[in-house]
XYZ file of C-alpha atoms in Angstrom:
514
model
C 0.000 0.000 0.000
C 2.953 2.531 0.868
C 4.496 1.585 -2.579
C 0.988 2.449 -4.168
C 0.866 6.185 -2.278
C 4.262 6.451 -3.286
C 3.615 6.015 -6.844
C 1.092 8.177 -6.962
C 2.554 10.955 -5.329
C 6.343 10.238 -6.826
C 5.804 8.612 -10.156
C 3.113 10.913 -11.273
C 4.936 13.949 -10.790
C 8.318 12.365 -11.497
C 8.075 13.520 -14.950
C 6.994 17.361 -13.891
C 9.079 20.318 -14.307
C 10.118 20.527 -10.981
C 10.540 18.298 -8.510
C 7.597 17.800 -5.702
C 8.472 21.166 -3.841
C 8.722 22.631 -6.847
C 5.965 24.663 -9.428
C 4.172 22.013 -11.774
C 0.488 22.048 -13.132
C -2.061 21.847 -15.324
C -5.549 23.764 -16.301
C -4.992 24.116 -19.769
C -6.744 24.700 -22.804
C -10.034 23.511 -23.766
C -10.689 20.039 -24.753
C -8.076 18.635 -26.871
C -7.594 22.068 -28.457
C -3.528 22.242 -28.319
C -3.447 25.879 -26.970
C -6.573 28.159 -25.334
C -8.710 29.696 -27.453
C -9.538 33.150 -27.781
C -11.413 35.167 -25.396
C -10.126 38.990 -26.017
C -9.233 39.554 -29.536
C -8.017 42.268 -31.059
C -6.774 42.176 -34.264
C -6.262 44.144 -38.048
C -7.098 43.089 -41.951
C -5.840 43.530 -45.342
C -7.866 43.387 -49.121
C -10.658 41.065 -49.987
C -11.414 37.759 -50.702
C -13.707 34.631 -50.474
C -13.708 30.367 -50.702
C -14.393 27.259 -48.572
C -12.516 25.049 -46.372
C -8.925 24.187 -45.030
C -6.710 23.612 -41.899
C -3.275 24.877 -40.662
C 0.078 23.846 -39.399
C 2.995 23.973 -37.361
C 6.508 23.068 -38.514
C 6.394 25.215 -41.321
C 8.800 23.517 -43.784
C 6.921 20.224 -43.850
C 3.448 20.742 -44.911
C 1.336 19.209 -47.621
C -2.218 20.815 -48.603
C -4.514 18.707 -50.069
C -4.570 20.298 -54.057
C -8.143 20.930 -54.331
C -9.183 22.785 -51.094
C -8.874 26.186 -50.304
C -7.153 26.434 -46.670
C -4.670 28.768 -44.489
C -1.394 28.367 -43.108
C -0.673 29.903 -40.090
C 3.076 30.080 -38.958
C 4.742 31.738 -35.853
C 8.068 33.701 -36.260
C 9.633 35.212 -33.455
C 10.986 38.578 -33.987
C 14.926 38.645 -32.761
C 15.785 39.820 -30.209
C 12.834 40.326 -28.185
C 9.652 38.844 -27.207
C 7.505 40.009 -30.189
C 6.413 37.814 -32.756
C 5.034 37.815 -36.363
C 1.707 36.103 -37.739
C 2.036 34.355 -41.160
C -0.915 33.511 -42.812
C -0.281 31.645 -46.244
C -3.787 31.128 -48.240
C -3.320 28.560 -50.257
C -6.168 27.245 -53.610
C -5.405 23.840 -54.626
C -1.748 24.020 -53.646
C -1.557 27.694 -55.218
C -1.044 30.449 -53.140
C -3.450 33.216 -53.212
C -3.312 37.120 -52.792
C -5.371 40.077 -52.569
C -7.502 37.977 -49.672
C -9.450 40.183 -46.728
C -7.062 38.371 -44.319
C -7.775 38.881 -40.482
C -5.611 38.092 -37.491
C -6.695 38.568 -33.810
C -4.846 36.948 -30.340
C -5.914 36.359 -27.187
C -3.208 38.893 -25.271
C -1.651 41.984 -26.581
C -2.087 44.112 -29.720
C -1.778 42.866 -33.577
C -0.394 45.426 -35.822
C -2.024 45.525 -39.565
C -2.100 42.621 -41.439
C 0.110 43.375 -44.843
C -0.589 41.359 -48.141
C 2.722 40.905 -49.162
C 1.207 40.183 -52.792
C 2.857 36.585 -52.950
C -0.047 34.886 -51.405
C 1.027 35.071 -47.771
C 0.076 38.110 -45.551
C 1.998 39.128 -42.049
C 1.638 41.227 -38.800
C 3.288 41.437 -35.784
C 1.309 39.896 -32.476
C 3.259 42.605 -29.775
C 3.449 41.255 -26.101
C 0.856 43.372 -23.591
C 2.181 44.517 -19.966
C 2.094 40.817 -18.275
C 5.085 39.864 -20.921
C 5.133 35.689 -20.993
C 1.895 33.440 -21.232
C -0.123 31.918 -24.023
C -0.784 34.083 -27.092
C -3.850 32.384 -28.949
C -3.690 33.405 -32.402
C -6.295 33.093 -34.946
C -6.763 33.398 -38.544
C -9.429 33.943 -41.077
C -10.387 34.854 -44.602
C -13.821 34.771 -45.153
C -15.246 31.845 -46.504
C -12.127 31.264 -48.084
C -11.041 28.510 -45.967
C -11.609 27.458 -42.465
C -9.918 29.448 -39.616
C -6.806 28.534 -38.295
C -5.770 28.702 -34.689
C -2.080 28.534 -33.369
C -1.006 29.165 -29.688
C 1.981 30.880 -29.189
C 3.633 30.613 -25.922
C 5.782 33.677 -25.246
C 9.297 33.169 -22.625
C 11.422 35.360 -20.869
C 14.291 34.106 -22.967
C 14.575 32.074 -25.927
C 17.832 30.824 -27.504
C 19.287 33.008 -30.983
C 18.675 29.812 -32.604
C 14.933 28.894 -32.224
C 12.178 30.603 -33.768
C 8.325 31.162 -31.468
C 7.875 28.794 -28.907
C 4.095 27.284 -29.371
C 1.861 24.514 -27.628
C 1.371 21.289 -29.697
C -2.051 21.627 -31.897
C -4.482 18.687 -32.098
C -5.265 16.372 -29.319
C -2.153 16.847 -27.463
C -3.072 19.198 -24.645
C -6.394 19.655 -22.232
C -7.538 21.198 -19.682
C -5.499 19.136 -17.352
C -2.235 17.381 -16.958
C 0.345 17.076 -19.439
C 3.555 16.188 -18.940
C 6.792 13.726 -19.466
C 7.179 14.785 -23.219
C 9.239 12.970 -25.742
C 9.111 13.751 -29.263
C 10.424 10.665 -32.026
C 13.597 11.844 -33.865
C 12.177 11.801 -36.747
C 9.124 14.430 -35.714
C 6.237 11.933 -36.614
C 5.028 10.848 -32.994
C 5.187 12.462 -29.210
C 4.360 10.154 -26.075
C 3.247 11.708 -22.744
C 2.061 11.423 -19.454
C -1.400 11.892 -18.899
C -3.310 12.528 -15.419
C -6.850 13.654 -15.127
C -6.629 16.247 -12.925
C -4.921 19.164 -12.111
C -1.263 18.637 -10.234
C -2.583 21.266 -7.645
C -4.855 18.313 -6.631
C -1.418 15.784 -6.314
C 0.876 18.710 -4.813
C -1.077 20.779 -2.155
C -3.995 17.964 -1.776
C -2.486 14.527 -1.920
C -4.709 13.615 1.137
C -7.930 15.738 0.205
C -9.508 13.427 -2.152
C -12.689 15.549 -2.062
C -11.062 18.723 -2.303
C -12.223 21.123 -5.648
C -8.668 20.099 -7.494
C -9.016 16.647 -6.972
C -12.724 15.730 -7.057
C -13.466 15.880 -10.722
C -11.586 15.123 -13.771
C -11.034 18.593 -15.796
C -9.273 17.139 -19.261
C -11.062 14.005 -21.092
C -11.100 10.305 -20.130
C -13.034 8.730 -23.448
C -12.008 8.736 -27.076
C -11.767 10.507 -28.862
C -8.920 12.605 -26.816
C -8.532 10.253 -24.502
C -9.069 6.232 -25.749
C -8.798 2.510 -23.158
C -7.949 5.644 -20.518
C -7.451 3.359 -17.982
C -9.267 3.526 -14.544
C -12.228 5.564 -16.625
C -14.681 3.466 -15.207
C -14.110 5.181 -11.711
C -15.429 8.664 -13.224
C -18.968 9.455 -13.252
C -20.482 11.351 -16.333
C -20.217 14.505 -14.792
C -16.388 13.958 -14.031
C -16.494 13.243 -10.216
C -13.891 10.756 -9.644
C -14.162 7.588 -7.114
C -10.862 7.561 -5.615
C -10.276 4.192 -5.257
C -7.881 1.222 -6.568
C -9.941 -1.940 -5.983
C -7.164 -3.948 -7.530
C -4.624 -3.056 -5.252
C -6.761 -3.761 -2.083
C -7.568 0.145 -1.840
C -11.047 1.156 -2.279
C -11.519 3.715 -1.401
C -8.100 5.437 -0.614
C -7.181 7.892 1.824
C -5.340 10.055 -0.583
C -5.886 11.615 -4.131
C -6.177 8.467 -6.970
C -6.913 10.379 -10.341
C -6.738 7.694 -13.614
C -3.464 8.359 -15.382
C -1.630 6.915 -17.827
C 1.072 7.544 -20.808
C -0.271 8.353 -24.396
C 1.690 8.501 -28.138
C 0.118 10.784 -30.817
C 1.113 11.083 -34.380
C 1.761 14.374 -36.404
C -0.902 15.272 -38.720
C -0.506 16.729 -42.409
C -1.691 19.890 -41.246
C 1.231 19.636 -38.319
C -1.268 18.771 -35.299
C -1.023 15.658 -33.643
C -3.744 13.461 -32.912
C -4.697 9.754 -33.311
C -3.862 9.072 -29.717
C -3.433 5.371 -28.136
C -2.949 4.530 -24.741
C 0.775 3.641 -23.321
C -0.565 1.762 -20.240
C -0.074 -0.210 -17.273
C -3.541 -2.495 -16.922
C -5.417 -4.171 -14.240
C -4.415 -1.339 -11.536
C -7.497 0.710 -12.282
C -5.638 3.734 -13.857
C -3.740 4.423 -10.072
C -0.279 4.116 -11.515
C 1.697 5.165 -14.703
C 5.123 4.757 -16.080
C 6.597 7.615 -17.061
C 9.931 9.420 -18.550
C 10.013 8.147 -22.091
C 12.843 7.914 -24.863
C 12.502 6.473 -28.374
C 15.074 5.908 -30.949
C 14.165 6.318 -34.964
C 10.897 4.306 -35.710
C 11.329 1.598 -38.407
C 8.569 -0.247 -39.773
C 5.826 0.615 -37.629
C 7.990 0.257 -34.246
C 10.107 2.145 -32.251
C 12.220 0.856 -29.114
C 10.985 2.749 -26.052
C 12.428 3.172 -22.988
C 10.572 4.652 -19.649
C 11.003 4.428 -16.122
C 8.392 2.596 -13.921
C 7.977 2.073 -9.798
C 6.081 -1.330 -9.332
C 3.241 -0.979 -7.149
C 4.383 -3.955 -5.316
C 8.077 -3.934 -4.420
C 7.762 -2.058 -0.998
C 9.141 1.266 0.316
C 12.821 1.597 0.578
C 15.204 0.492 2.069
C 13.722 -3.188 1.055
C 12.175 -2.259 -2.005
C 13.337 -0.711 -5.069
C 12.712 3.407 -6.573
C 11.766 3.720 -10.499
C 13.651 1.359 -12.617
C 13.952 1.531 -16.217
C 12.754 -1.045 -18.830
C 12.579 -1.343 -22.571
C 10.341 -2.519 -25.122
C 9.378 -1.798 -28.995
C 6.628 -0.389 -29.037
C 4.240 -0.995 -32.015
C 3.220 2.951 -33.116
C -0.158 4.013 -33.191
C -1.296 0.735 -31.343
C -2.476 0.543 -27.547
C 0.229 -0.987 -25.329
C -0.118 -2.788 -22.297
C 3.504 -2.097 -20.497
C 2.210 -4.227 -18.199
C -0.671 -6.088 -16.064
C -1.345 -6.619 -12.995
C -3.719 -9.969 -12.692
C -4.450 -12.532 -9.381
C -1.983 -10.116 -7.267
C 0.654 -10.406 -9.635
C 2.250 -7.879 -12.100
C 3.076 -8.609 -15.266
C 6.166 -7.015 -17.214
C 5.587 -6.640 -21.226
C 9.254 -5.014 -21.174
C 12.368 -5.947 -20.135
C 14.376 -4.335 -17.094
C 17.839 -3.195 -17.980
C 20.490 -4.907 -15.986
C 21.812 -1.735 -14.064
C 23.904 -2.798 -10.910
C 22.301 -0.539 -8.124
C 18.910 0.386 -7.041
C 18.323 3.749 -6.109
C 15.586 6.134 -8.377
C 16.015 6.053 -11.853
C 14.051 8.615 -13.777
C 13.704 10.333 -16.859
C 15.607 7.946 -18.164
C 17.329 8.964 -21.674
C 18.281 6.291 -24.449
C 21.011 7.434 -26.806
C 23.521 5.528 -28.890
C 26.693 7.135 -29.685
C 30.199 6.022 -31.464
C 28.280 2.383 -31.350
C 27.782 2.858 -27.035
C 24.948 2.828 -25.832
C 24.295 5.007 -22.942
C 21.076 5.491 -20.375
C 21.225 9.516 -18.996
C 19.107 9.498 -15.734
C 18.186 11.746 -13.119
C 16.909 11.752 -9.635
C 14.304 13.873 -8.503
C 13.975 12.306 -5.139
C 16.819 13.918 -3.444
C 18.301 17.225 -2.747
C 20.879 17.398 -4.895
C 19.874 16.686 -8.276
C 22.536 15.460 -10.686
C 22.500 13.833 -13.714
C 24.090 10.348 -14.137
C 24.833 7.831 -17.070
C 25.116 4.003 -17.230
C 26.829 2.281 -19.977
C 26.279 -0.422 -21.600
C 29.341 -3.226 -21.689
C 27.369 -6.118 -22.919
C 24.157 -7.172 -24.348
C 21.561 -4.737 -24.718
C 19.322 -4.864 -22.614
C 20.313 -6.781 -19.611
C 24.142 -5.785 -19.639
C 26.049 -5.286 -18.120
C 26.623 -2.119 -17.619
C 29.032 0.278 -15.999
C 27.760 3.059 -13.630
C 25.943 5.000 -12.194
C 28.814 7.665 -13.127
C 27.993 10.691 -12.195
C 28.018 13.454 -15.161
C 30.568 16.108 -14.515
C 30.293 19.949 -14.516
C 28.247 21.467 -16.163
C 25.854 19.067 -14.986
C 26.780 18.366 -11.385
C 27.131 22.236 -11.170
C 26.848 23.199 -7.040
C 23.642 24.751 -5.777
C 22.002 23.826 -8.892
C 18.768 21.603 -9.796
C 20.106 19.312 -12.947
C 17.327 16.924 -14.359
C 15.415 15.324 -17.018
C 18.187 14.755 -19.940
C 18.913 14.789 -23.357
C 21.663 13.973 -25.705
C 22.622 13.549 -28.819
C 26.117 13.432 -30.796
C 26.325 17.355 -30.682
C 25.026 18.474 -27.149
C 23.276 17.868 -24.331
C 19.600 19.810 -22.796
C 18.527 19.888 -19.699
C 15.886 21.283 -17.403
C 18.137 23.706 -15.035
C 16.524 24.949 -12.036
C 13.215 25.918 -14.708
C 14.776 26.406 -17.344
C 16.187 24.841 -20.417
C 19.752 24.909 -20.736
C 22.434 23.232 -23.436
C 26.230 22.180 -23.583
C 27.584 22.073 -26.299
C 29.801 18.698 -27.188
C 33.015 18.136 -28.537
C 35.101 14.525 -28.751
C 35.850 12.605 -25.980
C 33.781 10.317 -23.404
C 30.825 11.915 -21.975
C 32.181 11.702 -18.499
C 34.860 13.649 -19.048
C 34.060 17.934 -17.839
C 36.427 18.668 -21.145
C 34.030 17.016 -23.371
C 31.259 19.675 -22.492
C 31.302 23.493 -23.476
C 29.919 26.287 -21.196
C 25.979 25.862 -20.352
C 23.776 28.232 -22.997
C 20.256 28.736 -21.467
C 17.495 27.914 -24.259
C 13.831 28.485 -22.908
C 13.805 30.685 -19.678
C 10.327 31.696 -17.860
C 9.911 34.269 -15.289
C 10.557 31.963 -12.246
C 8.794 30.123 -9.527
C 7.348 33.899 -8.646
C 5.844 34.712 -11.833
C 2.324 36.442 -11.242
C -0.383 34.656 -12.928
C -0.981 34.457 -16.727
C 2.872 33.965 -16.971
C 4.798 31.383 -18.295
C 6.917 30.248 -14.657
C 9.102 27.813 -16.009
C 9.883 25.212 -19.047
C 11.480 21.369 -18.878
C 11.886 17.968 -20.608
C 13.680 18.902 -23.222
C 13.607 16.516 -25.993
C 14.429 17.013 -29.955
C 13.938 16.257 -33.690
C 15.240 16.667 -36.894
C 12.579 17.686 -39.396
C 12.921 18.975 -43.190
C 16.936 19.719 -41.801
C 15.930 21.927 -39.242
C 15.833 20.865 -35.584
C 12.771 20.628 -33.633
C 13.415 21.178 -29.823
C 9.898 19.408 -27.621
C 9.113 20.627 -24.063
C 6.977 21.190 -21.534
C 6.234 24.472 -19.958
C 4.784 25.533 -16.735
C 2.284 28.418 -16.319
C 0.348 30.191 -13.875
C -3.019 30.544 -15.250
C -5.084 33.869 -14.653
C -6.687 32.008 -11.854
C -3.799 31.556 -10.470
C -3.924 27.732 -11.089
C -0.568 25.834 -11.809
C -1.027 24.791 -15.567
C 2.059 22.092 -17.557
C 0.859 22.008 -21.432
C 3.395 20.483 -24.423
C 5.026 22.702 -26.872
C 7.622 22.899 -29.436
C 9.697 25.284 -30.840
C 11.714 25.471 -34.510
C 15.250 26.424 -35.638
C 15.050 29.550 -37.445
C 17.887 31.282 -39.575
């Protein structure tokens, strides 16, 4: 029962921003939107126009229209340096693009300059920041009946990186009105997996043991299809969201403490640069009261990718006896529901395998990257004070070893009176989340455990800090990234306080831009 409570209160934040002390949240959007909708427009328009329907996008050098519909492409540039950003609209008439349109743009927060027709088919204006600075911009565009309108949600930081373009939330299915978080994005760009939870992490981190308290007693993001499909533990919310905190399975029903269904989900990109088609990533027969969490992928080929996550059995005990989050592997079919596991008869059931690593201790976040033909697992622990990164390597087989470490990563990672977690890596640098931020090192030859392999740390994505007033973007984390059309795509998830005040953690991305 401890291990359960511990699960709950460890595993499903394990994947959040910060660690339990920390800012995390959710209260997002509105259902399945990927980014809040408008609710305070102001906006400008340029010429005239009219047509039918279409959709937009997001990574704006990989879209395909379909030739015979009329539609509009809405892309985000950020305008260096600064915090200001431009609004693209590209009208498009079977794959032609289309001037002289009445074009209109309006956002959610701030002003929106006038919209130009730049005579070429594409029309611009710049969305400029109002007095509270960060938060989510919600910007919409239309053209009449020429097309449908296109909504894209910018989310506006402190500090972004000279390299990246506008950070936005993921379109589609991706984010709700409640808790998104543990982000990995395929390196290819075609799929993102997540962790999902019902509720809002106010409920987990100020009323673990108020199951009946506001944040806790209903669900406030989706738990059917089509958002949400096989959500496990749906069964324990009523039609008008109230959750029964319970885990009958487990010998707990009801429980003394917050139980909202969770579980991880993959989506896939759409042509139009959403992502949607969502399956469940899940651990069955526990009535939705635990989740793995942390994922990595390699490529996909042929359908499957191998996954790795981290994962504390329900059953193992507390320590010192029992064990923290271990990681496992698996290849995962895409698109397909997965059962990571099931728990039957009071026994669990592995569909993975558990890498052969030689100590216990909390593994998290755990990140799979093969380099120079090693293979390496980057890992964190949010569990303790100090919160450094570490690495195993493999020596042997994959996946049961053996393999050499923990090793503790050197500065910058281990860096003194700083909070170093939730890795990534690849043959060029390393991200992580730095005390709510995003930060990079830059990587040259030589072994990754070696401080002269690593270059001074570059912060990426920077919010205003734990003290942020509300409607401001607080902090940003799990950094993950793809390549896509040559450019890279960096994944994340970012922290908010909503104008309620409300702790809210949606998905976003962000593109390189010249």
């Amino acid at each position: 029962m401890l291990a359960v409570m511990r699960c709950l209160a460890l595993v499903s934040a394990a994947g959040c921003v910060v660690a339990l002390s920390g800012a995390c949240g959710t209260d997002d959007t509105s259902g399945g939107s990927g980014g809040t909708k408008p609710d305070a427009a102001v906006g400008g328009s340029a010429g005239t126009g009219g047509g039918s329907s279409g959709a937009g996008g997001t990574y704006a050098d990989a879209l395909q229209d379909p030739a015979p519909a009329q539609s509009l492409r809405l892309e985000l540039e950020r305008v260096k340096p600064g915090t200001d950003f431009v609004a693209i609209v590209t009208a498009l008439a079977g794959g032609t693009k289309t001037p002289g349109l009445s074009v209109s743009l309006q956002s959610s927060r701030g002003s929106v300059g006038a919209v130009t027709d730049q005579g070429d088919g594409t029309y611009r204006a710049t969305i400029s920041n109002d007095a509270m600075g960060t938060g989510e911009y919600a910007v919409t565009a239309s053209a009449g009946s020429f097309g449908a309108p296109v909504t894209r949600t910018a989310v506006v930081m402190k500090q972004v990186g000279p390299r990246w373009g506008q950070p936005q939330a993921f379109a589609g299915m991706v984010n709700t009105p409640a808790w998104e978080d543990s982000l990995a994005i395929s390196p290819d760009g075609e799929w993102i997996i997540l962790q999902y939870i019902t509720v809002s992490i106010s409920c987990i981190l100020g009323h673990f043991n108020e199951p009946s308290h506001p944040s806790c007693a209903k669900a406030i993001g989706p738990w059917q299809a089509p958002e949400r499909p096989g959500m496990p533990g749906a069964s324990r919310i009523a039609a008008d969201g109230t959750i029964h905190h319970g885990c009958p399975a487990l010998g707990l029903d009801p429980t003394p403490f917050a139980a909202p269904p969770m579980s991880m989900f993959g989506f896939r990109r759409q042509a139009d640069g959403s992502f949607a088609e969502p399956f469940a990533i899940s651990i069955d027969g526990v009535d939705g009261c635990v989740s793995a969490f942390g994922s990595s992928m390699l490529t996909p080929s042929g359908g499957k990718v191998p996954l790795v996550f981290a994962f504390d059995s329900p059953l193992d005990g507390d320590p010192p006896a029992g064990t923290q989050s271990d990681v496992f592997t698996t290849e995962l079919t895409l698109g397909q529901p997965t059962a990571l596991a099931t728990f039957a008869a009071g026994k669990l059931t592995m569909n993975a395998t558990l890498l052969g690593f030689p100590t216990a201790g909390q593994q998290g976040n755990p990140h799979y990257f093969v380099s120079g033909g090693t293979t390496e697992i980057w890992v964190d622990d949010e569990t303790v004070p100090e919160k450094d990164l570490s690495v195993y390597q493999l020596t042997g087989a994959f996946p049961t070893g053996p393999w050499q470490g923990p090793t503790k990563l050197p500065s910058p990672f281990g860096d003194a009176g700083k909070e170093d977690i939730q890795p990534f890596a690849d043959d060029t640098e390393a991200l992580w989340t730095r005390d709510l931020s995003i930060v990079s090192s830059a990587r040259s030859a030589g072994p990754v455990t070696s401080a002269s392999s690593w270059g001074a740390v570059t912060p990426e994505l920077v919010g205003e800090g734990a003290t942020g007033a509300n409607g401001t973007v607080i902090g940003v984390g799990e950094p993950t990234k793809a390549i896509r059309g040559g450019r890279q795509v960096l994944a994340f998830v970012y922290v908010r306080r909503a104008p309620s005040g409300d702790i809210d953690i949606n998905a976003g991305f962000v593109e390189e831009q010249p």
